[in-house]
Amino acid sequence: MKVYLISLAAGLLVGVIYALLQVRSPAPPAIALIGLLGMLIGEQVVPTIKRLVVGEPVTVSWLRTECVSKITGVEPPSSLAKKESKDLEKNREA
């Protein structure tokens, strides 16, 4: 139930912001897509801050493997390589 209330509160906040910016709802596609991109990037702020708080470095490699794949929806290169090798093994067995 808590998640639904938080979602409703976030929606209300976005509605107020849209009204202040005088953007109609639903937003035009470009505005909506930029907003969704902002949400995806914003989701990665929390793990990054958690990592910094515990004293672990935030490297480009970590960002690529942990964050970029979640923002773009594309698996990190290491995961793709592992998946391809598993697919090759399955094809050899068949």
PDB file of C-alpha atoms in Angstrom:
ATOM      1  CA  MET A   1       0.000   0.000   0.000  1.00  0.00           C
ATOM      2  CA  LYS A   2       2.896   2.314   0.818  1.00  0.00           C
ATOM      3  CA  VAL A   3       4.262   2.031  -2.743  1.00  0.00           C
ATOM      4  CA  TYR A   4       0.886   3.064  -4.172  1.00  0.00           C
ATOM      5  CA  LEU A   5       0.712   6.133  -1.949  1.00  0.00           C
ATOM      6  CA  ILE A   6       4.249   7.153  -2.886  1.00  0.00           C
ATOM      7  CA  SER A   7       3.414   6.667  -6.552  1.00  0.00           C
ATOM      8  CA  LEU A   8       0.289   8.784  -6.169  1.00  0.00           C
ATOM      9  CA  ALA A   9       2.264  11.519  -4.387  1.00  0.00           C
ATOM     10  CA  ALA A  10       4.897  11.515  -7.141  1.00  0.00           C
ATOM     11  CA  GLY A  11       2.161  11.749  -9.756  1.00  0.00           C
ATOM     12  CA  LEU A  12       0.578  14.678  -7.956  1.00  0.00           C
ATOM     13  CA  LEU A  13       3.925  16.429  -7.769  1.00  0.00           C
ATOM     14  CA  VAL A  14       4.525  15.925 -11.490  1.00  0.00           C
ATOM     15  CA  GLY A  15       1.005  17.211 -12.192  1.00  0.00           C
ATOM     16  CA  VAL A  16       1.722  20.375 -10.233  1.00  0.00           C
ATOM     17  CA  ILE A  17       5.020  20.857 -12.061  1.00  0.00           C
ATOM     18  CA  TYR A  18       3.276  20.359 -15.426  1.00  0.00           C
ATOM     19  CA  ALA A  19       0.667  22.944 -14.438  1.00  0.00           C
ATOM     20  CA  LEU A  20       3.358  25.437 -13.398  1.00  0.00           C
ATOM     21  CA  LEU A  21       5.205  24.895 -16.690  1.00  0.00           C
ATOM     22  CA  GLN A  22       1.895  25.084 -18.576  1.00  0.00           C
ATOM     23  CA  VAL A  23       2.494  21.712 -20.239  1.00  0.00           C
ATOM     24  CA  ARG A  24      -0.601  19.770 -21.113  1.00  0.00           C
ATOM     25  CA  SER A  25      -1.014  16.275 -19.804  1.00  0.00           C
ATOM     26  CA  PRO A  26      -0.226  13.818 -21.223  1.00  0.00           C
ATOM     27  CA  ALA A  27       2.931  15.627 -22.184  1.00  0.00           C
ATOM     28  CA  PRO A  28       4.035  15.899 -25.794  1.00  0.00           C
ATOM     29  CA  PRO A  29       6.256  12.937 -26.752  1.00  0.00           C
ATOM     30  CA  ALA A  30       9.571  14.800 -26.536  1.00  0.00           C
ATOM     31  CA  ILE A  31       8.839  16.155 -23.060  1.00  0.00           C
ATOM     32  CA  ALA A  32       7.562  12.785 -21.870  1.00  0.00           C
ATOM     33  CA  LEU A  33      10.641  10.951 -23.167  1.00  0.00           C
ATOM     34  CA  ILE A  34      13.007  13.432 -21.555  1.00  0.00           C
ATOM     35  CA  GLY A  35      11.080  13.002 -18.304  1.00  0.00           C
ATOM     36  CA  LEU A  36      11.397   9.218 -18.538  1.00  0.00           C
ATOM     37  CA  LEU A  37      15.124   9.543 -19.210  1.00  0.00           C
ATOM     38  CA  GLY A  38      15.405  11.718 -16.121  1.00  0.00           C
ATOM     39  CA  MET A  39      13.624   9.049 -14.096  1.00  0.00           C
ATOM     40  CA  LEU A  40      16.000   6.340 -15.329  1.00  0.00           C
ATOM     41  CA  ILE A  41      19.051   8.456 -14.551  1.00  0.00           C
ATOM     42  CA  GLY A  42      17.598   9.447 -11.186  1.00  0.00           C
ATOM     43  CA  GLU A  43      17.173   5.793 -10.230  1.00  0.00           C
ATOM     44  CA  GLN A  44      20.929   5.362 -10.551  1.00  0.00           C
ATOM     45  CA  VAL A  45      21.726   8.218  -8.179  1.00  0.00           C
ATOM     46  CA  VAL A  46      20.792   6.146  -5.108  1.00  0.00           C
ATOM     47  CA  PRO A  47      23.152   3.189  -5.778  1.00  0.00           C
ATOM     48  CA  THR A  48      25.924   5.624  -6.676  1.00  0.00           C
ATOM     49  CA  ILE A  49      25.513   7.538  -3.411  1.00  0.00           C
ATOM     50  CA  LYS A  50      25.313   4.279  -1.426  1.00  0.00           C
ATOM     51  CA  ARG A  51      28.570   3.174  -3.006  1.00  0.00           C
ATOM     52  CA  LEU A  52      30.248   6.469  -2.113  1.00  0.00           C
ATOM     53  CA  VAL A  53      28.946   6.338   1.475  1.00  0.00           C
ATOM     54  CA  VAL A  54      30.520   2.926   2.110  1.00  0.00           C
ATOM     55  CA  GLY A  55      33.795   4.167   0.642  1.00  0.00           C
ATOM     56  CA  GLU A  56      33.796   2.189  -2.586  1.00  0.00           C
ATOM     57  CA  PRO A  57      35.023   3.980  -5.707  1.00  0.00           C
ATOM     58  CA  VAL A  58      32.656   4.942  -8.482  1.00  0.00           C
ATOM     59  CA  THR A  59      34.617   4.045 -11.583  1.00  0.00           C
ATOM     60  CA  VAL A  60      33.743   4.318 -15.244  1.00  0.00           C
ATOM     61  CA  SER A  61      33.764   0.526 -15.402  1.00  0.00           C
ATOM     62  CA  TRP A  62      31.265   0.299 -12.538  1.00  0.00           C
ATOM     63  CA  LEU A  63      29.042   2.938 -14.128  1.00  0.00           C
ATOM     64  CA  ARG A  64      29.076   1.033 -17.433  1.00  0.00           C
ATOM     65  CA  THR A  65      28.230  -2.324 -15.912  1.00  0.00           C
ATOM     66  CA  GLU A  66      25.789  -1.216 -13.216  1.00  0.00           C
ATOM     67  CA  CYS A  67      24.140   1.973 -14.420  1.00  0.00           C
ATOM     68  CA  VAL A  68      24.319   2.330 -18.197  1.00  0.00           C
ATOM     69  CA  SER A  69      22.638  -1.009 -18.819  1.00  0.00           C
ATOM     70  CA  LYS A  70      19.727  -0.040 -16.583  1.00  0.00           C
ATOM     71  CA  ILE A  71      19.335   3.334 -18.284  1.00  0.00           C
ATOM     72  CA  THR A  72      19.642   2.106 -21.881  1.00  0.00           C
ATOM     73  CA  GLY A  73      18.136  -1.351 -21.469  1.00  0.00           C
ATOM     74  CA  VAL A  74      21.170  -2.909 -23.173  1.00  0.00           C
ATOM     75  CA  GLU A  75      23.067  -5.600 -21.296  1.00  0.00           C
ATOM     76  CA  PRO A  76      26.663  -4.770 -20.333  1.00  0.00           C
ATOM     77  CA  PRO A  77      29.301  -6.186 -22.714  1.00  0.00           C
ATOM     78  CA  SER A  78      30.446  -8.845 -20.228  1.00  0.00           C
ATOM     79  CA  SER A  79      26.885 -10.163 -19.897  1.00  0.00           C
ATOM     80  CA  LEU A  80      26.476 -10.233 -23.664  1.00  0.00           C
ATOM     81  CA  ALA A  81      29.723 -12.175 -24.068  1.00  0.00           C
ATOM     82  CA  LYS A  82      28.640 -14.716 -21.440  1.00  0.00           C
ATOM     83  CA  LYS A  83      25.220 -15.055 -23.068  1.00  0.00           C
ATOM     84  CA  GLU A  84      26.758 -15.555 -26.518  1.00  0.00           C
ATOM     85  CA  SER A  85      29.136 -18.230 -25.234  1.00  0.00           C
ATOM     86  CA  LYS A  86      26.227 -20.068 -23.568  1.00  0.00           C
ATOM     87  CA  ASP A  87      24.245 -19.859 -26.817  1.00  0.00           C
ATOM     88  CA  LEU A  88      27.211 -21.275 -28.755  1.00  0.00           C
ATOM     89  CA  GLU A  89      27.517 -24.147 -26.274  1.00  0.00           C
ATOM     90  CA  LYS A  90      23.810 -24.941 -26.633  1.00  0.00           C
ATOM     91  CA  ASN A  91      24.106 -24.934 -30.424  1.00  0.00           C
ATOM     92  CA  ARG A  92      27.081 -27.302 -30.285  1.00  0.00           C
ATOM     93  CA  GLU A  93      25.168 -29.707 -28.040  1.00  0.00           C
ATOM     94  CA  ALA A  94      22.158 -29.757 -30.381  1.00  0.00           C
TER      95      ALA A  94
END
